[in-house]
Amino acid sequence: MLEDIIKNHLLFDSEAQTVVRGQENRQRRVSFLKGALIGNSRSVSRGLNARVRIGGNIGFASVGSYSEKDVMSVIEKATKNARFLNLHAARKQQVIPPYPFEGSPISRGEINDSEQKQMIDTCQKIDSYISEHYPHLSSRRVIYTEDSQDKIIYTSDACSGHVVTPRCYIYVFLSAETHDGAPVELFEAYGGAGAFADHFTDVEWMYPKIDLLVQRLMDKKDGVFPEAGVKTVI
């Protein structure tokens, strides 16, 4: 979780409406192609920004790092930018009224930092299942992706809080060939909001879904007729 280093440096201008945000983005990806590991990466990036409104003008500043010194710097620069614009391009707009809010937003989840090896082993297990049960497929790909946004937000006159939004998916791509050699492919994504441990500590629940995906691929390969009847189209 992102450490809150902002709360002790909230030097808000009394004449301005200020929003300060610290954010950490995490990304992970593991890729298998026909049983071979072809991708294995993870990245983490952090930053800070401040948005200051004075009159009808908005000043903004950001930095691609995360420290207590950066907090003071982005607030100061954003306030300076807003004052400069207000001096030379005043819009004479009314101040936006404060938004009454008690408490703080509820986080959607926590970032449980599972080991990368668990993701590799899980993708390998799914790939082995497909290989053993459907050797006639011409190709298969299993891809694990994970990303999360960890945000700490403070405002001068509205809601403040700490919000975490992790999500992860396993994509299964299956390919086959028609009778005349033309390739066809289908894929499905499994997972959703939450971390790796929320969805993939046991992946046997995916096997019936993969079986259905293979059946749909075979129908596509053979060019079967669609089901007749009235359908809802969005």
Tab-separated table of C-alpha atoms in Angstrom:
chain	number	residue	atom	x	y	z
A	1	MET	CA	0.000	0.000	0.000
A	2	LEU	CA	1.107	3.555	-0.714
A	3	GLU	CA	2.454	5.313	2.383
A	4	ASP	CA	0.676	8.560	3.257
A	5	ILE	CA	3.375	11.240	3.210
A	6	ILE	CA	0.967	14.010	2.163
A	7	LYS	CA	-1.059	14.637	5.328
A	8	ASN	CA	1.767	16.424	7.171
A	9	HIS	CA	2.404	18.908	4.346
A	10	LEU	CA	-1.009	20.286	3.438
A	11	LEU	CA	-0.013	23.927	3.009
A	12	PHE	CA	-3.207	24.996	1.245
A	13	ASP	CA	-3.729	28.618	0.208
A	14	SER	CA	-6.772	29.995	2.046
A	15	GLU	CA	-7.990	31.753	-1.134
A	16	ALA	CA	-7.715	28.665	-3.322
A	17	GLN	CA	-9.427	25.331	-3.811
A	18	THR	CA	-6.753	22.655	-3.828
A	19	VAL	CA	-6.579	18.960	-4.640
A	20	VAL	CA	-3.402	16.934	-4.031
A	21	ARG	CA	-3.031	13.354	-5.218
A	22	GLY	CA	-0.317	10.778	-4.717
A	23	GLN	CA	-0.550	7.680	-6.904
A	24	GLU	CA	1.240	4.384	-7.428
A	25	ASN	CA	0.586	2.231	-10.512
A	26	ARG	CA	1.610	-1.416	-10.582
A	27	GLN	CA	1.597	-3.711	-13.594
A	28	ARG	CA	2.419	-7.392	-14.049
A	29	ARG	CA	2.341	-9.662	-17.073
A	30	VAL	CA	3.163	-13.319	-17.699
A	31	SER	CA	2.781	-14.856	-21.188
A	32	PHE	CA	2.912	-18.466	-22.392
A	33	LEU	CA	2.834	-19.522	-26.046
A	34	LYS	CA	2.312	-23.255	-26.646
A	35	GLY	CA	3.964	-24.091	-23.334
A	36	ALA	CA	6.899	-21.692	-23.641
A	37	LEU	CA	7.314	-18.737	-21.316
A	38	ILE	CA	7.733	-15.725	-23.628
A	39	GLY	CA	6.981	-12.834	-21.277
A	40	ASN	CA	7.585	-12.128	-17.595
A	41	SER	CA	7.526	-8.523	-16.397
A	42	ARG	CA	6.469	-6.230	-13.585
A	43	SER	CA	6.708	-2.473	-13.099
A	44	VAL	CA	5.919	0.116	-10.438
A	45	SER	CA	5.650	3.880	-10.954
A	46	ARG	CA	4.795	6.661	-8.496
A	47	GLY	CA	4.017	10.325	-8.701
A	48	LEU	CA	2.297	13.372	-7.232
A	49	ASN	CA	0.162	16.163	-8.634
A	50	ALA	CA	-1.693	19.212	-7.381
A	51	ARG	CA	-4.606	21.106	-8.905
A	52	VAL	CA	-5.345	24.599	-7.589
A	53	ARG	CA	-8.330	26.781	-8.558
A	54	ILE	CA	-8.292	30.499	-7.906
A	55	GLY	CA	-11.217	32.428	-9.323
A	56	GLY	CA	-11.958	30.814	-12.656
A	57	ASN	CA	-8.396	29.689	-13.394
A	58	ILE	CA	-6.707	26.425	-12.622
A	59	GLY	CA	-3.029	25.852	-11.975
A	60	PHE	CA	-1.545	22.362	-12.225
A	61	ALA	CA	1.789	20.764	-11.371
A	62	SER	CA	3.042	17.187	-11.265
A	63	VAL	CA	6.206	15.207	-10.647
A	64	GLY	CA	7.174	11.611	-11.400
A	65	SER	CA	8.471	10.861	-7.907
A	66	TYR	CA	7.026	10.481	-4.429
A	67	SER	CA	8.617	12.237	-1.444
A	68	GLU	CA	7.695	14.782	1.223
A	69	LYS	CA	9.744	17.403	-0.613
A	70	ASP	CA	7.738	16.706	-3.778
A	71	VAL	CA	4.438	17.277	-1.933
A	72	MET	CA	5.391	20.805	-0.954
A	73	SER	CA	6.850	21.483	-4.386
A	74	VAL	CA	3.772	20.511	-6.447
A	75	ILE	CA	1.392	22.468	-4.171
A	76	GLU	CA	3.611	25.541	-4.385
A	77	LYS	CA	4.002	25.340	-8.177
A	78	ALA	CA	0.313	24.689	-8.844
A	79	THR	CA	-0.686	27.602	-6.604
A	80	LYS	CA	1.840	29.852	-8.324
A	81	ASN	CA	0.491	28.855	-11.754
A	82	ALA	CA	-3.098	29.539	-10.675
A	83	ARG	CA	-2.179	32.967	-9.280
A	84	PHE	CA	-0.316	33.840	-12.474
A	85	LEU	CA	-3.305	32.932	-14.654
A	86	ASN	CA	-5.698	34.747	-12.345
A	87	LEU	CA	-3.556	37.858	-12.571
A	88	HIS	CA	-3.368	37.922	-16.381
A	89	ALA	CA	-6.560	36.130	-17.438
A	90	ALA	CA	-9.056	36.635	-14.627
A	91	ARG	CA	-12.436	35.056	-15.401
A	92	LYS	CA	-14.298	36.530	-12.409
A	93	GLN	CA	-16.112	33.245	-11.834
A	94	GLN	CA	-17.709	32.420	-8.544
A	95	VAL	CA	-15.969	30.015	-6.219
A	96	ILE	CA	-17.315	26.450	-6.411
A	97	PRO	CA	-19.143	25.791	-3.125
A	98	PRO	CA	-17.538	23.251	-0.773
A	99	TYR	CA	-18.891	19.713	-0.967
A	100	PRO	CA	-19.965	18.452	2.461
A	101	PHE	CA	-18.692	14.941	3.043
A	102	GLU	CA	-18.119	13.009	6.238
A	103	GLY	CA	-15.566	10.229	6.408
A	104	SER	CA	-13.523	8.991	3.477
A	105	PRO	CA	-14.091	6.770	0.425
A	106	ILE	CA	-14.089	3.035	1.006
A	107	SER	CA	-11.202	1.269	-0.689
A	108	ARG	CA	-12.245	-1.392	-3.225
A	109	GLY	CA	-9.500	-3.736	-2.070
A	110	GLU	CA	-5.943	-4.225	-0.954
A	111	ILE	CA	-2.856	-4.996	-2.986
A	112	ASN	CA	-1.704	-8.471	-1.961
A	113	ASP	CA	1.720	-8.747	-3.528
A	114	SER	CA	1.898	-12.413	-4.558
A	115	GLU	CA	5.134	-13.878	-5.820
A	116	GLN	CA	5.696	-13.750	-9.566
A	117	LYS	CA	6.434	-17.481	-9.562
A	118	GLN	CA	2.853	-18.219	-8.486
A	119	MET	CA	1.562	-16.498	-11.616
A	120	ILE	CA	4.009	-18.384	-13.820
A	121	ASP	CA	3.064	-21.743	-12.266
A	122	THR	CA	-0.651	-20.983	-12.621
A	123	CYS	CA	-0.381	-20.081	-16.312
A	124	GLN	CA	1.727	-23.182	-16.889
A	125	LYS	CA	-0.919	-25.337	-15.203
A	126	ILE	CA	-3.669	-23.925	-17.420
A	127	ASP	CA	-1.519	-24.372	-20.516
A	128	SER	CA	-0.834	-28.013	-19.559
A	129	TYR	CA	-4.557	-28.668	-19.173
A	130	ILE	CA	-5.254	-27.327	-22.665
A	131	SER	CA	-2.332	-29.249	-24.172
A	132	GLU	CA	-3.358	-32.564	-22.584
A	133	HIS	CA	-7.073	-32.346	-23.364
A	134	TYR	CA	-6.998	-30.578	-26.735
A	135	PRO	CA	-3.787	-31.525	-28.589
A	136	HIS	CA	-5.517	-30.930	-31.940
A	137	LEU	CA	-5.474	-27.125	-31.497
A	138	SER	CA	-3.013	-25.372	-33.753
A	139	SER	CA	-1.948	-22.818	-31.162
A	140	ARG	CA	-2.682	-21.588	-27.642
A	141	ARG	CA	-1.699	-18.612	-25.518
A	142	VAL	CA	-2.190	-18.054	-21.796
A	143	ILE	CA	-1.576	-14.529	-20.518
A	144	TYR	CA	-1.794	-13.218	-16.957
A	145	THR	CA	-2.178	-9.463	-16.491
A	146	GLU	CA	-2.489	-7.459	-13.294
A	147	ASP	CA	-2.697	-3.744	-12.670
A	148	SER	CA	-3.591	-1.591	-9.710
A	149	GLN	CA	-3.996	2.077	-8.886
A	150	ASP	CA	-3.278	3.134	-5.326
A	151	LYS	CA	-4.381	6.745	-4.726
A	152	ILE	CA	-4.180	9.067	-1.731
A	153	ILE	CA	-6.249	12.214	-2.280
A	154	TYR	CA	-6.545	15.334	-0.109
A	155	THR	CA	-8.762	18.304	-0.885
A	156	SER	CA	-9.129	21.690	0.771
A	157	ASP	CA	-12.931	21.706	0.792
A	158	ALA	CA	-14.303	18.297	-0.187
A	159	CYS	CA	-13.742	14.568	0.184
A	160	SER	CA	-10.327	13.102	1.012
A	161	GLY	CA	-9.352	9.462	1.222
A	162	HIS	CA	-7.235	6.464	0.234
A	163	VAL	CA	-8.559	4.325	-2.627
A	164	VAL	CA	-7.080	1.113	-4.029
A	165	THR	CA	-8.377	-0.486	-7.239
A	166	PRO	CA	-6.589	-3.756	-8.100
A	167	ARG	CA	-7.704	-6.058	-10.905
A	168	CYS	CA	-6.272	-9.128	-12.626
A	169	TYR	CA	-7.181	-11.396	-15.524
A	170	ILE	CA	-6.028	-14.560	-17.243
A	171	TYR	CA	-6.596	-14.447	-20.999
A	172	VAL	CA	-6.821	-17.727	-22.909
A	173	PHE	CA	-6.375	-17.520	-26.694
A	174	LEU	CA	-7.084	-20.679	-28.709
A	175	SER	CA	-6.489	-21.213	-32.428
A	176	ALA	CA	-7.505	-23.903	-34.899
A	177	GLU	CA	-7.578	-24.385	-38.663
A	178	THR	CA	-10.586	-24.886	-40.919
A	179	HIS	CA	-10.747	-27.777	-43.370
A	180	ASP	CA	-9.167	-25.605	-46.055
A	181	GLY	CA	-6.336	-24.422	-43.773
A	182	ALA	CA	-7.647	-20.990	-42.761
A	183	PRO	CA	-6.840	-19.985	-39.159
A	184	VAL	CA	-9.606	-19.136	-36.677
A	185	GLU	CA	-9.188	-17.875	-33.103
A	186	LEU	CA	-11.278	-17.253	-30.014
A	187	PHE	CA	-10.323	-15.917	-26.601
A	188	GLU	CA	-11.849	-15.382	-23.181
A	189	ALA	CA	-10.805	-13.376	-20.122
A	190	TYR	CA	-11.220	-14.748	-16.601
A	191	GLY	CA	-10.884	-12.753	-13.380
A	192	GLY	CA	-11.912	-9.237	-12.427
A	193	ALA	CA	-11.561	-6.813	-9.545
A	194	GLY	CA	-9.169	-7.972	-6.855
A	195	ALA	CA	-5.696	-9.453	-6.579
A	196	PHE	CA	-4.204	-12.772	-7.726
A	197	ALA	CA	-5.165	-14.564	-4.507
A	198	ASP	CA	-8.805	-13.528	-4.930
A	199	HIS	CA	-9.222	-15.450	-8.197
A	200	PHE	CA	-6.409	-17.848	-9.042
A	201	THR	CA	-5.176	-19.741	-5.978
A	202	ASP	CA	-7.135	-22.642	-7.522
A	203	VAL	CA	-7.869	-22.531	-11.253
A	204	GLU	CA	-9.911	-25.724	-11.645
A	205	TRP	CA	-13.044	-23.554	-11.849
A	206	MET	CA	-11.678	-22.358	-15.203
A	207	TYR	CA	-11.534	-25.799	-16.814
A	208	PRO	CA	-15.268	-26.102	-17.703
A	209	LYS	CA	-15.114	-22.571	-19.109
A	210	ILE	CA	-12.095	-23.510	-21.236
A	211	ASP	CA	-13.971	-26.627	-22.422
A	212	LEU	CA	-16.813	-24.373	-23.550
A	213	LEU	CA	-14.368	-22.033	-25.285
A	214	VAL	CA	-12.908	-24.980	-27.221
A	215	GLN	CA	-16.405	-26.074	-28.258
A	216	ARG	CA	-17.180	-22.570	-29.505
A	217	LEU	CA	-13.905	-22.589	-31.425
A	218	MET	CA	-14.781	-25.905	-33.066
A	219	ASP	CA	-18.181	-24.504	-34.046
A	220	LYS	CA	-16.480	-21.490	-35.555
A	221	LYS	CA	-13.992	-23.707	-37.388
A	222	ASP	CA	-16.747	-25.847	-38.863
A	223	GLY	CA	-18.979	-22.894	-39.679
A	224	VAL	CA	-22.063	-24.219	-37.915
A	225	PHE	CA	-25.389	-22.463	-38.288
A	226	PRO	CA	-26.319	-19.997	-35.525
A	227	GLU	CA	-29.242	-20.705	-33.225
A	228	ALA	CA	-32.508	-19.515	-34.742
A	229	GLY	CA	-34.846	-17.124	-32.995
A	230	VAL	CA	-35.195	-13.552	-31.818
A	231	LYS	CA	-32.002	-12.130	-30.251
A	232	THR	CA	-31.257	-9.023	-28.228
A	233	VAL	CA	-28.690	-6.800	-29.961
A	234	ILE	CA	-26.956	-4.035	-28.026
